[in-house]
mmCIF file of C-alpha atoms in Angstrom:
data_model
loop_
_atom_site.group_PDB
_atom_site.id
_atom_site.type_symbol
_atom_site.label_atom_id
_atom_site.label_comp_id
_atom_site.label_asym_id
_atom_site.label_seq_id
_atom_site.Cartn_x
_atom_site.Cartn_y
_atom_site.Cartn_z
ATOM 1 C CA MET A 3 107.886 84.537 97.456
ATOM 2 C CA CYS A 4 109.892 85.578 100.061
ATOM 3 C CA VAL A 5 110.647 88.676 101.986
ATOM 4 C CA ILE A 6 113.054 91.480 101.100
ATOM 5 C CA CYS A 7 114.576 93.396 104.025
ATOM 6 C CA PHE A 8 116.287 96.849 103.491
ATOM 7 C CA LYS A 9 118.268 97.980 106.571
ATOM 8 C CA PRO A 10 119.021 101.664 106.330
ATOM 9 C CA ILE A 11 122.245 103.027 107.861
ATOM 10 C CA ASN A 12 120.684 103.841 111.244
ATOM 11 C CA ALA A 13 118.606 100.677 111.675
ATOM 12 C CA VAL A 14 119.594 97.270 113.058
ATOM 13 C CA LEU A 15 118.557 93.865 111.835
ATOM 14 C CA THR A 16 118.482 91.647 114.944
ATOM 15 C CA LYS A 17 119.292 87.917 114.759
ATOM 16 C CA GLU A 18 115.778 87.278 115.988
ATOM 17 C CA ASP A 19 114.128 89.111 113.123
ATOM 18 C CA ALA A 20 116.391 87.486 110.626
ATOM 19 C CA MET A 21 115.571 84.051 112.081
ATOM 20 C CA LEU A 22 111.900 84.834 111.699
ATOM 21 C CA MET A 23 112.348 85.820 108.085
ATOM 22 C CA TRP A 24 114.391 82.722 107.438
ATOM 23 C CA GLU A 25 111.918 80.376 109.197
ATOM 24 C CA ALA A 26 109.065 81.671 107.016
ATOM 25 C CA ASN A 27 111.212 81.755 103.823
ATOM 26 C CA SER A 28 113.867 79.067 104.137
ATOM 27 C CA HIS A 29 114.704 78.127 100.475
ATOM 28 C CA GLY A 30 117.862 80.147 100.482
ATOM 29 C CA ALA A 31 119.081 83.710 100.943
ATOM 30 C CA GLY A 32 121.329 86.380 99.655
ATOM 31 C CA PHE A 33 122.285 89.980 100.335
ATOM 32 C CA CYS A 34 123.968 93.174 99.127
ATOM 33 C CA VAL A 35 125.901 95.585 101.334
ATOM 34 C CA TRP A 36 126.932 99.110 100.397
ATOM 35 C CA ASP A 37 130.603 99.725 100.320
ATOM 36 C CA GLU A 38 131.281 103.457 100.908
ATOM 37 C CA LYS A 39 134.930 103.386 99.970
ATOM 38 C CA SER A 40 134.263 102.018 96.455
ATOM 39 C CA HIS A 41 130.780 103.397 96.121
ATOM 40 C CA THR A 42 129.547 99.895 94.951
ATOM 41 C CA TRP A 43 127.387 97.207 96.145
ATOM 42 C CA ILE A 44 129.012 93.996 97.335
ATOM 43 C CA MET A 45 126.776 90.942 96.662
ATOM 44 C CA ARG A 46 126.793 87.496 98.258
ATOM 45 C CA LYS A 47 124.141 84.771 97.724
ATOM 46 C CA GLY A 48 123.667 81.020 97.690
ATOM 47 C CA PHE A 49 123.192 80.567 101.455
ATOM 48 C CA MET A 50 121.083 77.466 102.146
ATOM 49 C CA SER A 51 121.286 77.428 105.932
ATOM 50 C CA PHE A 52 120.651 80.179 108.388
ATOM 51 C CA ASP A 53 123.888 79.622 110.239
ATOM 52 C CA SER A 54 125.971 80.218 107.068
ATOM 53 C CA LEU A 55 123.906 83.218 106.171
ATOM 54 C CA TRP A 56 124.224 84.894 109.597
ATOM 55 C CA ARG A 57 127.971 84.315 109.767
ATOM 56 C CA ALA A 58 128.456 86.260 106.507
ATOM 57 C CA MET A 59 125.790 88.921 107.090
ATOM 58 C CA GLU A 60 125.998 89.575 110.834
ATOM 59 C CA PRO A 61 128.790 92.265 110.498
ATOM 60 C CA PHE A 62 126.505 94.378 108.336
ATOM 61 C CA THR A 63 123.362 94.137 110.448
ATOM 62 C CA ARG A 64 124.414 96.841 112.923
ATOM 63 C CA GLU A 65 124.124 100.599 112.653
ATOM 64 C CA GLY A 66 126.480 102.129 110.096
ATOM 65 C CA ALA A 67 125.838 99.619 107.325
ATOM 66 C CA ILE A 68 123.393 99.670 104.519
ATOM 67 C CA LEU A 69 122.086 96.254 103.768
ATOM 68 C CA VAL A 70 119.447 94.566 101.464
ATOM 69 C CA ALA A 71 118.772 90.899 102.251
ATOM 70 C CA HIS A 72 116.394 88.390 100.592
ATOM 71 C CA PHE A 73 114.886 85.310 102.063
ATOM 72 C CA ARG A 74 113.359 82.899 99.521
ATOM 73 C CA ILE A 75 110.354 80.646 99.280
ATOM 74 C CA ALA A 76 110.235 78.958 95.896
ATOM 75 C CA SER A 77 107.021 78.972 93.887
ATOM 76 C CA ARG A 78 108.649 78.872 90.422
ATOM 77 C CA GLY A 79 112.041 77.325 89.873
ATOM 78 C CA ARG A 80 114.349 74.953 91.723
ATOM 79 C CA VAL A 81 115.340 75.178 95.326
ATOM 80 C CA CYS A 82 119.158 75.585 94.858
ATOM 81 C CA PRO A 83 121.879 78.148 95.669
ATOM 82 C CA GLU A 84 121.848 79.425 92.069
ATOM 83 C CA GLN A 85 118.217 80.613 92.313
ATOM 84 C CA THR A 86 118.639 82.611 95.493
ATOM 85 C CA HIS A 87 118.496 86.396 95.060
ATOM 86 C CA PRO A 88 119.725 88.798 93.950
ATOM 87 C CA PHE A 89 120.206 88.529 90.239
ATOM 88 C CA GLU A 90 122.486 90.656 88.200
ATOM 89 C CA ILE A 91 121.290 93.111 85.568
ATOM 90 C CA GLU A 92 124.073 94.549 83.280
ATOM 91 C CA LEU A 93 123.565 98.305 82.695
ATOM 92 C CA GLU A 94 125.508 100.965 80.862
ATOM 93 C CA GLU A 95 126.819 102.225 84.259
ATOM 94 C CA GLY A 96 127.684 98.772 85.679
ATOM 95 C CA THR A 97 125.929 95.933 87.385
ATOM 96 C CA ALA A 98 122.674 96.307 89.244
ATOM 97 C CA TYR A 99 121.256 93.639 91.608
ATOM 98 C CA LEU A 100 117.558 92.736 91.527
ATOM 99 C CA PHE A 101 115.666 91.364 94.578
ATOM 100 C CA HIS A 102 112.086 90.281 94.028
ATOM 101 C CA ASN A 103 109.047 89.436 96.267
ATOM 102 C CA GLY A 104 106.015 88.032 94.524
ATOM 103 C CA THR A 105 105.212 86.151 91.367
ATOM 104 C CA LEU A 106 105.945 87.533 87.854
ATOM 105 C CA ASP A 107 103.675 86.965 84.862
ATOM 106 C CA ILE A 108 106.522 85.679 82.763
ATOM 107 C CA ARG A 109 107.350 82.323 81.092
ATOM 108 C CA ILE A 110 110.352 80.508 82.603
ATOM 109 C CA THR A 111 112.692 77.960 81.054
ATOM 110 C CA GLN A 112 113.446 74.570 82.678
ATOM 111 C CA GLY A 113 115.417 74.951 85.935
ATOM 112 C CA SER A 114 115.198 78.791 86.074
ATOM 113 C CA SER A 115 112.908 81.154 88.014
ATOM 114 C CA ASP A 116 110.813 84.123 87.155
ATOM 115 C CA THR A 117 113.263 86.547 88.709
ATOM 116 C CA PHE A 118 116.222 84.959 86.871
ATOM 117 C CA GLU A 119 114.315 85.223 83.533
ATOM 118 C CA LEU A 120 113.385 88.881 84.122
ATOM 119 C CA ALA A 121 116.985 89.804 84.998
ATOM 120 C CA PHE A 122 118.339 87.930 82.069
ATOM 121 C CA GLN A 123 115.933 89.627 79.685
ATOM 122 C CA LEU A 124 116.615 93.135 81.144
ATOM 123 C CA SER A 125 120.383 92.587 80.758
ATOM 124 C CA GLN A 126 119.971 91.959 77.035
ATOM 125 C CA LEU A 127 118.444 95.360 76.558
ATOM 126 C CA LYS A 128 121.712 97.179 77.585
ATOM 127 C CA LEU A 129 119.769 99.803 79.548
ATOM 128 C CA ASN A 130 120.890 102.676 81.688
ATOM 129 C CA LYS A 131 119.745 103.297 85.228
ATOM 130 C CA LYS A 132 117.117 105.793 84.319
ATOM 131 C CA GLN A 133 115.635 103.449 81.672
ATOM 132 C CA LEU A 134 115.596 100.509 84.146
ATOM 133 C CA LYS A 135 113.725 102.578 86.774
ATOM 134 C CA LEU A 136 111.046 103.607 84.116
ATOM 135 C CA LEU A 137 110.508 99.927 83.283
ATOM 136 C CA LEU A 138 110.220 98.639 86.840
ATOM 137 C CA ARG A 139 108.493 101.485 88.641
ATOM 138 C CA GLU A 140 104.836 101.300 89.613
ATOM 139 C CA GLY A 141 102.782 102.105 86.452
ATOM 140 C CA GLY A 142 105.848 101.377 84.224
ATOM 141 C CA LEU A 143 105.945 99.389 81.039
ATOM 142 C CA LEU A 144 106.376 96.189 83.074
ATOM 143 C CA GLU A 145 103.483 96.843 85.401
ATOM 144 C CA ARG A 146 101.497 93.900 84.093
ATOM 145 C CA VAL A 147 104.472 91.582 84.336
ATOM 146 C CA ARG A 148 105.134 92.870 87.867
ATOM 147 C CA ALA A 149 101.714 91.686 88.988
ATOM 148 C CA HIS A 150 101.814 93.376 92.448
ATOM 149 C CA SER A 151 105.311 92.215 93.174
ATOM 150 C CA ARG A 152 107.822 94.187 95.183
ATOM 151 C CA PHE A 153 111.386 94.917 93.913
ATOM 152 C CA ALA A 154 114.466 96.169 95.500
ATOM 153 C CA VAL A 155 117.219 97.141 92.941
ATOM 154 C CA CYS A 156 120.733 98.017 94.106
ATOM 155 C CA LEU A 157 122.109 100.326 91.427
ATOM 156 C CA PRO A 158 125.667 101.445 90.620
ATOM 157 C CA ASP A 159 126.774 104.526 92.575
ATOM 158 C CA GLU A 160 123.476 104.707 94.454
ATOM 159 C CA GLU A 161 123.509 103.869 98.150
ATOM 160 C CA GLU A 162 119.769 103.812 98.525
ATOM 161 C CA PRO A 163 118.067 100.796 96.760
ATOM 162 C CA PHE A 164 115.299 101.582 94.307
ATOM 163 C CA LEU A 165 112.117 100.158 95.841
ATOM 164 C CA VAL A 166 109.049 99.276 93.836
ATOM 165 C CA GLY A 167 105.591 98.194 95.234
ATOM 166 C CA GLN A 168 104.018 98.277 98.660
ATOM 167 C CA TRP A 169 106.598 98.300 101.453
ATOM 168 C CA GLU A 170 106.153 98.241 105.212
ATOM 169 C CA GLU A 171 108.265 99.472 108.124
ATOM 170 C CA VAL A 172 109.061 97.162 111.021
ATOM 171 C CA GLY A 173 111.376 98.401 113.756
ATOM 172 C CA GLY A 174 113.206 100.765 111.409
ATOM 173 C CA LEU A 175 113.555 98.192 108.702
ATOM 174 C CA LYS A 176 111.813 98.449 105.330
ATOM 175 C CA VAL A 177 110.308 95.064 104.421
ATOM 176 C CA SER A 178 108.412 93.880 101.358
ATOM 177 C CA ASN A 179 105.872 92.281 103.660
ATOM 178 C CA SER A 180 105.411 91.569 107.359
ATOM 179 C CA TYR A 181 103.851 88.025 107.174
ATOM 180 C CA TRP A 182 107.180 86.566 108.535
ATOM 181 C CA CYS A 183 106.373 88.155 111.856
ATOM 182 C CA PHE A 184 103.500 85.657 112.114
ATOM 183 C CA GLY A 185 105.219 82.662 110.537
ATOM 184 C CA LYS A 186 103.582 83.299 107.202
ATOM 185 C CA THR A 187 104.939 83.864 103.675
ATOM 186 C CA PHE A 188 103.757 86.208 100.956
ATOM 187 C CA THR A 189 103.238 84.131 97.812
ATOM 188 C CA GLY A 190 102.061 86.729 95.402
ATOM 189 C CA LEU A 191 99.382 85.944 92.837
ATOM 190 C CA SER A 192 97.652 82.494 92.707
ATOM 191 C CA ARG A 193 96.240 81.210 89.483
ATOM 192 C CA SER A 194 92.854 82.885 90.315
ATOM 193 C CA GLY A 195 94.615 86.179 90.289
ATOM 194 C CA ARG A 196 94.109 86.763 94.035
ATOM 195 C CA PHE A 197 96.787 87.302 96.629
ATOM 196 C CA SER A 198 97.929 84.193 98.431
ATOM 197 C CA TYR A 199 99.223 84.203 101.939
ATOM 198 C CA SER A 200 100.171 80.850 103.436
ATOM 199 C CA TYR A 201 101.772 79.240 106.492
ATOM 200 C CA TYR A 202 103.490 76.856 104.120
ATOM 201 C CA PRO A 203 105.468 77.093 100.876
ATOM 202 C CA SER A 204 103.172 77.704 97.838
ATOM 203 C CA LEU A 205 102.558 74.733 95.655
ATOM 204 C CA TYR A 206 100.932 76.404 92.705
ATOM 205 C CA TRP A 207 102.752 75.998 89.347
ATOM 206 C CA GLU A 208 103.958 72.713 90.925
ATOM 207 C CA GLU A 209 104.430 71.242 87.494
ATOM 208 C CA GLU A 210 107.252 73.722 86.889
ATOM 209 C CA TRP A 211 109.139 72.585 90.053
ATOM 210 C CA GLU A 212 112.098 70.266 89.850
ATOM 211 C CA GLU A 213 113.591 68.064 92.416
ATOM 212 C CA LYS A 214 116.488 69.454 94.503
#
């Protein structure tokens, strides 16, 4: 559930906006930043407090940096550093990083999450970048699994993340939803198949949760 924020090179992610995203989605965070020298994405995750996240991320929130950040609200899986986003997908060209906002129609194992399971299964396929895009894109082979979710994928040697789903623009930022602006979180599909927007963490699939 969550929100994904893509900060292009000429945009700024303010502390105020980052705090709003965190307050609506406070079950952990992670980010990727593009390193121009090595032409790779540098990933950091496992932040369970806003202060620790901001200390690590703040240098990349100004103009001149390309940043993708994820703020999590758990609906499936534990609330723990390991289940923060992004998740690695091993490709022929190297490692991709998957960020997800929504709920996937996928079975999970004890202690994991739907995004972890998808990334793990995709890694087993030994895909290349083109094949991964064909699978994840709107109308692709995984469209039913995607279930209206939004993805951001940071790919090897590509400084622009691959975005899937309906994205919005807020103050120069591209965001997977704007409900954080109003203290709300986007929780994807409920069991009835309808969209769920809530002021509180989603409790559906509660039987699959574990204690912290």
